[in-house]
GROMACS .gro file of C-alpha atoms in nm:
model
  400
    1UNK     CA    1  -3.657  -2.063   0.836
    2UNK     CA    2  -3.852  -2.012   1.158
    3UNK     CA    3  -3.572  -1.795   1.293
    4UNK     CA    4  -3.588  -1.576   0.983
    5UNK     CA    5  -3.964  -1.538   1.028
    6UNK     CA    6  -3.913  -1.453   1.395
    7UNK     CA    7  -3.646  -1.201   1.299
    8UNK     CA    8  -3.882  -1.051   1.044
    9UNK     CA    9  -4.137  -0.999   1.318
   10UNK     CA   10  -3.879  -0.783   1.500
   11UNK     CA   11  -3.801  -0.568   1.197
   12UNK     CA   12  -3.972  -0.258   1.334
   13UNK     CA   13  -3.774  -0.272   1.658
   14UNK     CA   14  -3.440  -0.336   1.484
   15UNK     CA   15  -3.499  -0.058   1.231
   16UNK     CA   16  -3.594   0.180   1.511
   17UNK     CA   17  -3.275   0.102   1.702
   18UNK     CA   18  -3.058   0.126   1.391
   19UNK     CA   19  -3.196   0.466   1.294
   20UNK     CA   20  -3.170   0.600   1.648
   21UNK     CA   21  -2.804   0.497   1.654
   22UNK     CA   22  -2.749   0.649   1.311
   23UNK     CA   23  -2.897   0.981   1.421
   24UNK     CA   24  -2.661   1.010   1.719
   25UNK     CA   25  -2.328   0.853   1.612
   26UNK     CA   26  -2.034   0.842   1.850
   27UNK     CA   27  -1.663   0.796   1.770
   28UNK     CA   28  -1.390   0.598   1.939
   29UNK     CA   29  -1.385   0.403   2.262
   30UNK     CA   30  -1.633   0.604   2.467
   31UNK     CA   31  -1.988   0.578   2.337
   32UNK     CA   32  -2.218   0.652   2.633
   33UNK     CA   33  -2.535   0.719   2.430
   34UNK     CA   34  -2.482   0.409   2.218
   35UNK     CA   35  -2.409   0.195   2.522
   36UNK     CA   36  -2.725   0.321   2.693
   37UNK     CA   37  -2.941   0.239   2.387
   38UNK     CA   38  -2.796  -0.112   2.370
   39UNK     CA   39  -2.859  -0.175   2.738
   40UNK     CA   40  -3.218  -0.050   2.699
   41UNK     CA   41  -3.270  -0.280   2.400
   42UNK     CA   42  -3.143  -0.581   2.597
   43UNK     CA   43  -3.343  -0.499   2.908
   44UNK     CA   44  -3.568  -0.784   3.024
   45UNK     CA   45  -3.370  -1.060   2.854
   46UNK     CA   46  -3.217  -1.337   3.068
   47UNK     CA   47  -2.863  -1.208   3.021
   48UNK     CA   48  -2.564  -1.162   3.248
   49UNK     CA   49  -2.443  -0.816   3.148
   50UNK     CA   50  -2.116  -0.641   3.220
   51UNK     CA   51  -1.982  -0.312   3.083
   52UNK     CA   52  -1.624  -0.219   3.005
   53UNK     CA   53  -1.386  -0.030   3.232
   54UNK     CA   54  -1.165   0.133   2.967
   55UNK     CA   55  -1.434   0.166   2.702
   56UNK     CA   56  -1.812   0.175   2.663
   57UNK     CA   57  -1.846  -0.193   2.577
   58UNK     CA   58  -2.135  -0.424   2.659
   59UNK     CA   59  -2.076  -0.796   2.716
   60UNK     CA   60  -2.382  -1.013   2.764
   61UNK     CA   61  -2.388  -1.386   2.844
   62UNK     CA   62  -2.688  -1.608   2.766
   63UNK     CA   63  -2.692  -1.949   2.936
   64UNK     CA   64  -2.835  -2.233   2.736
   65UNK     CA   65  -3.084  -2.464   2.904
   66UNK     CA   66  -3.110  -2.769   2.675
   67UNK     CA   67  -2.942  -2.988   2.935
   68UNK     CA   68  -2.635  -3.038   2.712
   69UNK     CA   69  -2.317  -2.837   2.749
   70UNK     CA   70  -2.108  -2.810   2.434
   71UNK     CA   71  -1.916  -2.496   2.527
   72UNK     CA   72  -1.947  -2.129   2.438
   73UNK     CA   73  -1.988  -1.929   2.117
   74UNK     CA   74  -1.917  -1.556   2.082
   75UNK     CA   75  -2.106  -1.321   1.848
   76UNK     CA   76  -1.966  -0.972   1.789
   77UNK     CA   77  -2.106  -0.642   1.668
   78UNK     CA   78  -1.909  -0.315   1.660
   79UNK     CA   79  -2.074   0.012   1.757
   80UNK     CA   80  -1.854   0.313   1.672
   81UNK     CA   81  -1.895   0.566   1.393
   82UNK     CA   82  -1.645   0.749   1.169
   83UNK     CA   83  -1.517   1.107   1.189
   84UNK     CA   84  -1.707   1.213   0.880
   85UNK     CA   85  -1.985   1.462   0.807
   86UNK     CA   86  -2.284   1.288   0.647
   87UNK     CA   87  -2.402   1.417   0.310
   88UNK     CA   88  -2.714   1.209   0.255
   89UNK     CA   89  -3.067   1.347   0.271
   90UNK     CA   90  -3.207   1.063   0.482
   91UNK     CA   91  -3.464   1.159   0.745
   92UNK     CA   92  -3.254   0.975   1.004
   93UNK     CA   93  -2.917   1.120   0.893
   94UNK     CA   94  -2.660   1.210   1.153
   95UNK     CA   95  -2.734   1.511   1.367
   96UNK     CA   96  -2.369   1.538   1.474
   97UNK     CA   97  -2.133   1.726   1.245
   98UNK     CA   98  -1.815   1.533   1.194
   99UNK     CA   99  -1.958   1.195   1.293
  100UNK     CA  100  -2.141   0.941   1.076
  101UNK     CA  101  -2.218   0.571   1.073
  102UNK     CA  102  -2.064   0.546   0.726
  103UNK     CA  103  -1.940   0.191   0.780
  104UNK     CA  104  -2.267   0.031   0.890
  105UNK     CA  105  -2.182  -0.041   1.255
  106UNK     CA  106  -2.528   0.079   1.350
  107UNK     CA  107  -2.664  -0.216   1.151
  108UNK     CA  108  -2.420  -0.457   1.316
  109UNK     CA  109  -2.530  -0.346   1.662
  110UNK     CA  110  -2.900  -0.371   1.575
  111UNK     CA  111  -2.862  -0.716   1.422
  112UNK     CA  112  -2.675  -0.843   1.726
  113UNK     CA  113  -2.948  -0.709   1.957
  114UNK     CA  114  -3.200  -0.889   1.736
  115UNK     CA  115  -2.995  -1.209   1.763
  116UNK     CA  116  -2.990  -1.176   2.143
  117UNK     CA  117  -3.372  -1.163   2.144
  118UNK     CA  118  -3.400  -1.461   1.906
  119UNK     CA  119  -3.158  -1.673   2.107
  120UNK     CA  120  -3.316  -1.580   2.441
  121UNK     CA  121  -3.640  -1.718   2.299
  122UNK     CA  122  -3.453  -2.036   2.200
  123UNK     CA  123  -3.273  -2.100   2.529
  124UNK     CA  124  -3.408  -2.451   2.556
  125UNK     CA  125  -3.238  -2.536   2.226
  126UNK     CA  126  -2.899  -2.397   2.318
  127UNK     CA  127  -2.641  -2.667   2.394
  128UNK     CA  128  -2.415  -2.420   2.568
  129UNK     CA  129  -2.364  -2.049   2.627
  130UNK     CA  130  -2.358  -1.742   2.403
  131UNK     CA  131  -2.139  -1.433   2.459
  132UNK     CA  132  -2.261  -1.116   2.286
  133UNK     CA  133  -1.971  -0.876   2.227
  134UNK     CA  134  -2.085  -0.516   2.166
  135UNK     CA  135  -1.760  -0.342   2.082
  136UNK     CA  136  -1.663   0.026   2.057
  137UNK     CA  137  -1.350   0.151   1.884
  138UNK     CA  138  -1.319  -0.071   1.579
  139UNK     CA  139  -1.225   0.216   1.348
  140UNK     CA  140  -0.855   0.225   1.435
  141UNK     CA  141  -0.896   0.244   1.815
  142UNK     CA  142  -0.816  -0.123   1.888
  143UNK     CA  143  -1.139  -0.172   2.080
  144UNK     CA  144  -1.122  -0.548   2.034
  145UNK     CA  145  -0.778  -0.549   2.191
  146UNK     CA  146  -0.912  -0.376   2.502
  147UNK     CA  147  -1.213  -0.606   2.529
  148UNK     CA  148  -0.979  -0.904   2.502
  149UNK     CA  149  -0.766  -0.756   2.781
  150UNK     CA  150  -1.082  -0.715   2.991
  151UNK     CA  151  -1.170  -1.082   2.946
  152UNK     CA  152  -1.447  -1.098   2.683
  153UNK     CA  153  -1.333  -1.443   2.567
  154UNK     CA  154  -1.382  -1.577   2.922
  155UNK     CA  155  -1.698  -1.384   3.007
  156UNK     CA  156  -1.903  -1.701   3.050
  157UNK     CA  157  -1.653  -1.843   3.299
  158UNK     CA  158  -1.466  -2.049   3.038
  159UNK     CA  159  -1.285  -1.983   2.713
  160UNK     CA  160  -1.496  -1.923   2.402
  161UNK     CA  161  -1.483  -2.218   2.160
  162UNK     CA  162  -1.568  -2.022   1.846
  163UNK     CA  163  -1.636  -1.662   1.741
  164UNK     CA  164  -1.838  -1.510   1.458
  165UNK     CA  165  -1.867  -1.155   1.322
  166UNK     CA  166  -2.044  -0.984   1.037
  167UNK     CA  167  -1.995  -0.669   0.828
  168UNK     CA  168  -2.240  -0.494   0.599
  169UNK     CA  169  -2.146  -0.327   0.273
  170UNK     CA  170  -2.328  -0.040   0.101
  171UNK     CA  171  -2.230  -0.146  -0.249
  172UNK     CA  172  -2.047  -0.399  -0.460
  173UNK     CA  173  -2.303  -0.682  -0.439
  174UNK     CA  174  -2.683  -0.722  -0.458
  175UNK     CA  175  -2.882  -0.659  -0.142
  176UNK     CA  176  -2.900  -0.948   0.102
  177UNK     CA  177  -2.610  -1.142  -0.043
  178UNK     CA  178  -2.371  -1.306   0.207
  179UNK     CA  179  -1.999  -1.299   0.123
  180UNK     CA  180  -1.780  -1.577   0.256
  181UNK     CA  181  -1.426  -1.697   0.208
  182UNK     CA  182  -1.201  -1.949   0.382
  183UNK     CA  183  -0.857  -1.829   0.481
  184UNK     CA  184  -0.768  -1.461   0.451
  185UNK     CA  185  -1.090  -1.257   0.446
  186UNK     CA  186  -0.946  -0.911   0.506
  187UNK     CA  187  -0.598  -0.762   0.493
  188UNK     CA  188  -0.353  -0.667   0.765
  189UNK     CA  189  -0.297  -0.293   0.772
  190UNK     CA  190   0.016  -0.114   0.899
  191UNK     CA  191   0.120   0.252   0.893
  192UNK     CA  192   0.461   0.378   0.785
  193UNK     CA  193   0.593   0.725   0.869
  194UNK     CA  194   0.921   0.814   0.701
  195UNK     CA  195   1.140   1.119   0.775
  196UNK     CA  196   1.442   1.202   0.558
  197UNK     CA  197   1.692   1.446   0.706
  198UNK     CA  198   1.948   1.621   0.482
  199UNK     CA  199   2.117   1.960   0.473
  200UNK     CA  200   1.922   2.258   0.351
  201UNK     CA  201   2.049   2.520   0.113
  202UNK     CA  202   1.983   2.754  -0.179
  203UNK     CA  203   1.794   2.608  -0.472
  204UNK     CA  204   2.060   2.746  -0.707
  205UNK     CA  205   2.338   2.547  -0.542
  206UNK     CA  206   2.217   2.191  -0.472
  207UNK     CA  207   2.576   2.062  -0.461
  208UNK     CA  208   2.629   2.256  -0.141
  209UNK     CA  209   2.326   2.090   0.022
  210UNK     CA  210   2.208   1.736   0.078
  211UNK     CA  211   1.869   1.736  -0.083
  212UNK     CA  212   1.609   1.523   0.101
  213UNK     CA  213   1.348   1.585  -0.173
  214UNK     CA  214   1.530   1.390  -0.443
  215UNK     CA  215   1.607   1.113  -0.195
  216UNK     CA  216   1.248   1.079  -0.076
  217UNK     CA  217   1.117   1.088  -0.434
  218UNK     CA  218   1.340   0.794  -0.519
  219UNK     CA  219   1.221   0.612  -0.208
  220UNK     CA  220   0.854   0.643  -0.305
  221UNK     CA  221   0.919   0.509  -0.654
  222UNK     CA  222   1.152   0.233  -0.536
  223UNK     CA  223   0.896   0.105  -0.284
  224UNK     CA  224   0.643   0.054  -0.564
  225UNK     CA  225   0.900  -0.138  -0.765
  226UNK     CA  226   0.998  -0.344  -0.459
  227UNK     CA  227   0.647  -0.480  -0.397
  228UNK     CA  228   0.622  -0.600  -0.758
  229UNK     CA  229   0.969  -0.763  -0.765
  230UNK     CA  230   1.020  -0.909  -0.419
  231UNK     CA  231   0.675  -1.047  -0.340
  232UNK     CA  232   0.465  -1.325  -0.491
  233UNK     CA  233   0.176  -1.190  -0.697
  234UNK     CA  234  -0.043  -1.457  -0.533
  235UNK     CA  235   0.051  -1.332  -0.182
  236UNK     CA  236   0.051  -0.963  -0.264
  237UNK     CA  237   0.168  -0.654  -0.081
  238UNK     CA  238  -0.009  -0.323  -0.140
  239UNK     CA  239   0.180  -0.008  -0.039
  240UNK     CA  240   0.024   0.334  -0.096
  241UNK     CA  241   0.177   0.670  -0.008
  242UNK     CA  242  -0.102   0.902   0.095
  243UNK     CA  243   0.091   1.199   0.230
  244UNK     CA  244   0.413   1.363   0.107
  245UNK     CA  245   0.553   1.690   0.245
  246UNK     CA  246   0.873   1.894   0.199
  247UNK     CA  247   0.983   2.254   0.193
  248UNK     CA  248   0.840   2.600   0.222
  249UNK     CA  249   0.950   2.776  -0.099
  250UNK     CA  250   1.050   2.688  -0.455
  251UNK     CA  251   1.405   2.820  -0.421
  252UNK     CA  252   1.492   2.665  -0.084
  253UNK     CA  253   1.625   2.313  -0.047
  254UNK     CA  254   1.466   2.199   0.279
  255UNK     CA  255   1.640   2.021   0.559
  256UNK     CA  256   1.374   1.751   0.588
  257UNK     CA  257   1.111   1.571   0.385
  258UNK     CA  258   0.854   1.317   0.499
  259UNK     CA  259   0.589   1.078   0.376
  260UNK     CA  260   0.321   0.857   0.527
  261UNK     CA  261   0.204   0.530   0.376
  262UNK     CA  262  -0.027   0.239   0.440
  263UNK     CA  263   0.091  -0.121   0.397
  264UNK     CA  264  -0.161  -0.400   0.325
  265UNK     CA  265  -0.068  -0.769   0.338
  266UNK     CA  266  -0.265  -1.093   0.331
  267UNK     CA  267  -0.036  -1.330   0.523
  268UNK     CA  268   0.189  -1.301   0.827
  269UNK     CA  269   0.480  -1.419   0.611
  270UNK     CA  270   0.440  -1.135   0.361
  271UNK     CA  271   0.389  -0.885   0.642
  272UNK     CA  272   0.712  -0.990   0.818
  273UNK     CA  273   0.913  -0.991   0.496
  274UNK     CA  274   0.787  -0.645   0.405
  275UNK     CA  275   0.901  -0.506   0.736
  276UNK     CA  276   1.243  -0.655   0.677
  277UNK     CA  277   1.271  -0.529   0.319
  278UNK     CA  278   1.135  -0.176   0.356
  279UNK     CA  279   1.394  -0.047   0.610
  280UNK     CA  280   1.677  -0.202   0.411
  281UNK     CA  281   1.560  -0.032   0.092
  282UNK     CA  282   1.515   0.309   0.254
  283UNK     CA  283   1.848   0.299   0.430
  284UNK     CA  284   2.025   0.205   0.105
  285UNK     CA  285   1.876   0.496  -0.083
  286UNK     CA  286   1.952   0.734   0.204
  287UNK     CA  287   2.315   0.621   0.210
  288UNK     CA  288   2.346   0.673  -0.166
  289UNK     CA  289   2.224   1.034  -0.129
  290UNK     CA  290   2.421   1.107   0.187
  291UNK     CA  291   2.110   1.175   0.395
  292UNK     CA  292   1.957   1.011   0.702
  293UNK     CA  293   1.626   0.831   0.718
  294UNK     CA  294   1.401   0.747   1.012
  295UNK     CA  295   1.116   0.494   0.979
  296UNK     CA  296   0.832   0.459   1.226
  297UNK     CA  297   0.621   0.146   1.181
  298UNK     CA  298   0.282   0.148   1.354
  299UNK     CA  299   0.139  -0.204   1.357
  300UNK     CA  300  -0.228  -0.214   1.276
  301UNK     CA  301  -0.479  -0.497   1.265
  302UNK     CA  302  -0.353  -0.837   1.147
  303UNK     CA  303  -0.504  -1.048   0.868
  304UNK     CA  304  -0.864  -1.148   0.932
  305UNK     CA  305  -0.834  -1.524   0.892
  306UNK     CA  306  -1.146  -1.736   0.851
  307UNK     CA  307  -1.107  -2.089   0.987
  308UNK     CA  308  -1.211  -2.378   0.763
  309UNK     CA  309  -1.474  -2.558   0.972
  310UNK     CA  310  -1.644  -2.247   1.104
  311UNK     CA  311  -1.664  -2.093   0.756
  312UNK     CA  312  -1.812  -2.416   0.619
  313UNK     CA  313  -2.073  -2.393   0.895
  314UNK     CA  314  -2.157  -2.035   0.800
  315UNK     CA  315  -2.195  -2.138   0.438
  316UNK     CA  316  -2.430  -2.421   0.532
  317UNK     CA  317  -2.639  -2.199   0.760
  318UNK     CA  318  -2.660  -1.928   0.491
  319UNK     CA  319  -2.786  -2.178   0.237
  320UNK     CA  320  -3.048  -2.300   0.483
  321UNK     CA  321  -3.166  -1.965   0.620
  322UNK     CA  322  -3.132  -1.743   0.312
  323UNK     CA  323  -3.194  -2.006   0.047
  324UNK     CA  324  -2.857  -1.990  -0.121
  325UNK     CA  325  -2.802  -1.612  -0.124
  326UNK     CA  326  -2.427  -1.651  -0.091
  327UNK     CA  327  -2.117  -1.558  -0.288
  328UNK     CA  328  -1.775  -1.716  -0.237
  329UNK     CA  329  -1.518  -1.442  -0.276
  330UNK     CA  330  -1.221  -1.519  -0.500
  331UNK     CA  331  -1.007  -1.260  -0.324
  332UNK     CA  332  -1.004  -1.104   0.022
  333UNK     CA  333  -1.100  -0.745   0.092
  334UNK     CA  334  -0.809  -0.500   0.105
  335UNK     CA  335  -0.956  -0.325   0.411
  336UNK     CA  336  -0.869  -0.440   0.763
  337UNK     CA  337  -1.079  -0.532   1.065
  338UNK     CA  338  -1.002  -0.569   1.435
  339UNK     CA  339  -1.217  -0.879   1.471
  340UNK     CA  340  -0.894  -1.032   1.335
  341UNK     CA  341  -0.760  -1.003   1.690
  342UNK     CA  342  -1.039  -1.230   1.816
  343UNK     CA  343  -0.986  -1.484   1.535
  344UNK     CA  344  -0.615  -1.492   1.617
  345UNK     CA  345  -0.705  -1.644   1.955
  346UNK     CA  346  -1.007  -1.865   1.884
  347UNK     CA  347  -1.142  -2.030   1.567
  348UNK     CA  348  -1.425  -1.859   1.388
  349UNK     CA  349  -1.538  -1.677   1.077
  350UNK     CA  350  -1.610  -1.322   0.964
  351UNK     CA  351  -1.863  -1.274   0.683
  352UNK     CA  352  -1.996  -0.991   0.469
  353UNK     CA  353  -2.360  -0.900   0.413
  354UNK     CA  354  -2.452  -0.668   0.128
  355UNK     CA  355  -2.689  -0.388   0.226
  356UNK     CA  356  -2.688  -0.200  -0.105
  357UNK     CA  357  -3.004   0.014  -0.117
  358UNK     CA  358  -3.269  -0.166  -0.318
  359UNK     CA  359  -3.300  -0.020  -0.665
  360UNK     CA  360  -2.944   0.115  -0.665
  361UNK     CA  361  -2.676  -0.032  -0.891
  362UNK     CA  362  -2.428  -0.212  -0.662
  363UNK     CA  363  -2.142  -0.116  -0.893
  364UNK     CA  364  -2.204   0.258  -0.858
  365UNK     CA  365  -2.350   0.279  -0.505
  366UNK     CA  366  -2.137   0.491  -0.268
  367UNK     CA  367  -1.926   0.245  -0.071
  368UNK     CA  368  -1.844   0.218   0.300
  369UNK     CA  369  -1.671   0.524   0.449
  370UNK     CA  370  -1.829   0.758   0.190
  371UNK     CA  371  -2.026   1.055   0.329
  372UNK     CA  372  -2.296   0.946   0.079
  373UNK     CA  373  -2.304   0.579   0.189
  374UNK     CA  374  -2.652   0.437   0.255
  375UNK     CA  375  -2.756   0.095   0.386
  376UNK     CA  376  -3.082  -0.091   0.330
  377UNK     CA  377  -3.258  -0.185   0.655
  378UNK     CA  378  -3.418  -0.486   0.487
  379UNK     CA  379  -3.106  -0.693   0.568
  380UNK     CA  380  -3.149  -0.656   0.944
  381UNK     CA  381  -3.365  -0.971   0.985
  382UNK     CA  382  -3.122  -1.165   0.764
  383UNK     CA  383  -2.825  -1.070   0.980
  384UNK     CA  384  -3.002  -1.138   1.310
  385UNK     CA  385  -3.122  -1.477   1.190
  386UNK     CA  386  -2.776  -1.571   1.062
  387UNK     CA  387  -2.610  -1.475   1.389
  388UNK     CA  388  -2.862  -1.682   1.584
  389UNK     CA  389  -2.864  -1.992   1.365
  390UNK     CA  390  -2.485  -2.004   1.339
  391UNK     CA  391  -2.461  -1.997   1.720
  392UNK     CA  392  -2.724  -2.269   1.761
  393UNK     CA  393  -2.563  -2.502   1.510
  394UNK     CA  394  -2.206  -2.439   1.625
  395UNK     CA  395  -2.304  -2.550   1.974
  396UNK     CA  396  -2.472  -2.861   1.840
  397UNK     CA  397  -2.153  -3.004   1.695
  398UNK     CA  398  -1.900  -2.853   1.933
  399UNK     CA  399  -1.881  -3.160   2.153
  400UNK     CA  400  -1.817  -3.393   1.860
   0.00000   0.00000   0.00000
């Protein structure tokens, strides 16, 4: 509880940083203004700081001084915004057209800065080292992959023993509620691009052509049937076609048709099976219609998998620090997250923190990625204190 009080005393600074970041959002891997603000906010702390070579990352190492050495814990906050024009009327709304912190990464960054200050003041209680991972490029840019390549897990001079991340949500749950779940926390996400090539012709004589439109229409419908008939309902596959294009005129049978889809899975087994079944289905339909099909599979982020012991620790810390403000999710989120790449290499846990604006119905509040999404700054001390206490307690039992 002392950490939460200490975090509360830093509210003004964290809110100021968060709103400054929100006003000047940056997209992708190169975030020079954001990186500069983070470095300024960390200035004066006893940290060993390095910046990325291929991206505007910040990695900071805090050495514990308790006299005990139980390893290293990593805490991560992502920093990039979305390519979206903000439509709120907030005084600190984005000043950059086409860029907005609609997913709350400005809060993540500010909470992690707050945790760095809290932990620096608790160095004598740290039974090991802390790595702070300030990451660009989470929104589809594979920023975590690049930071892993550049050695973030070994930044302290040895491999991280556990890693923890946090994500805020602008709706769905009451403000300040922590969302936890063991096992799959968020889905894997892959992209599918399908091109069907036939023989064009006159709309009045389809028998003289090989119509890709009818073939691709059957493919879209058959894929929806496939996921309900070939996959376990308790290990689901979600496939959504978001783009479908063919032709230039109503009386011309085109030569090609194409669609793009997203594939969501919640286990590596379902993901692998889907990528075996989908090409087989598409090729069979193409053969039946006498057309050709090309499939391009772009592998996205894997399943975000929360490890048992680390998630139990988060639950315990949440109950201590936030007096039981915690919800155990029955099902994982369908969205994906590149912190999954970190959790694929070291044990850890990824949790949610509701930042629904106070006084707004969580069920109707604009959700993450909406141009109307808003986040309540009152959760900043909660997040900073949770980051810090999880790190402290994880180091205490690491040796055992």
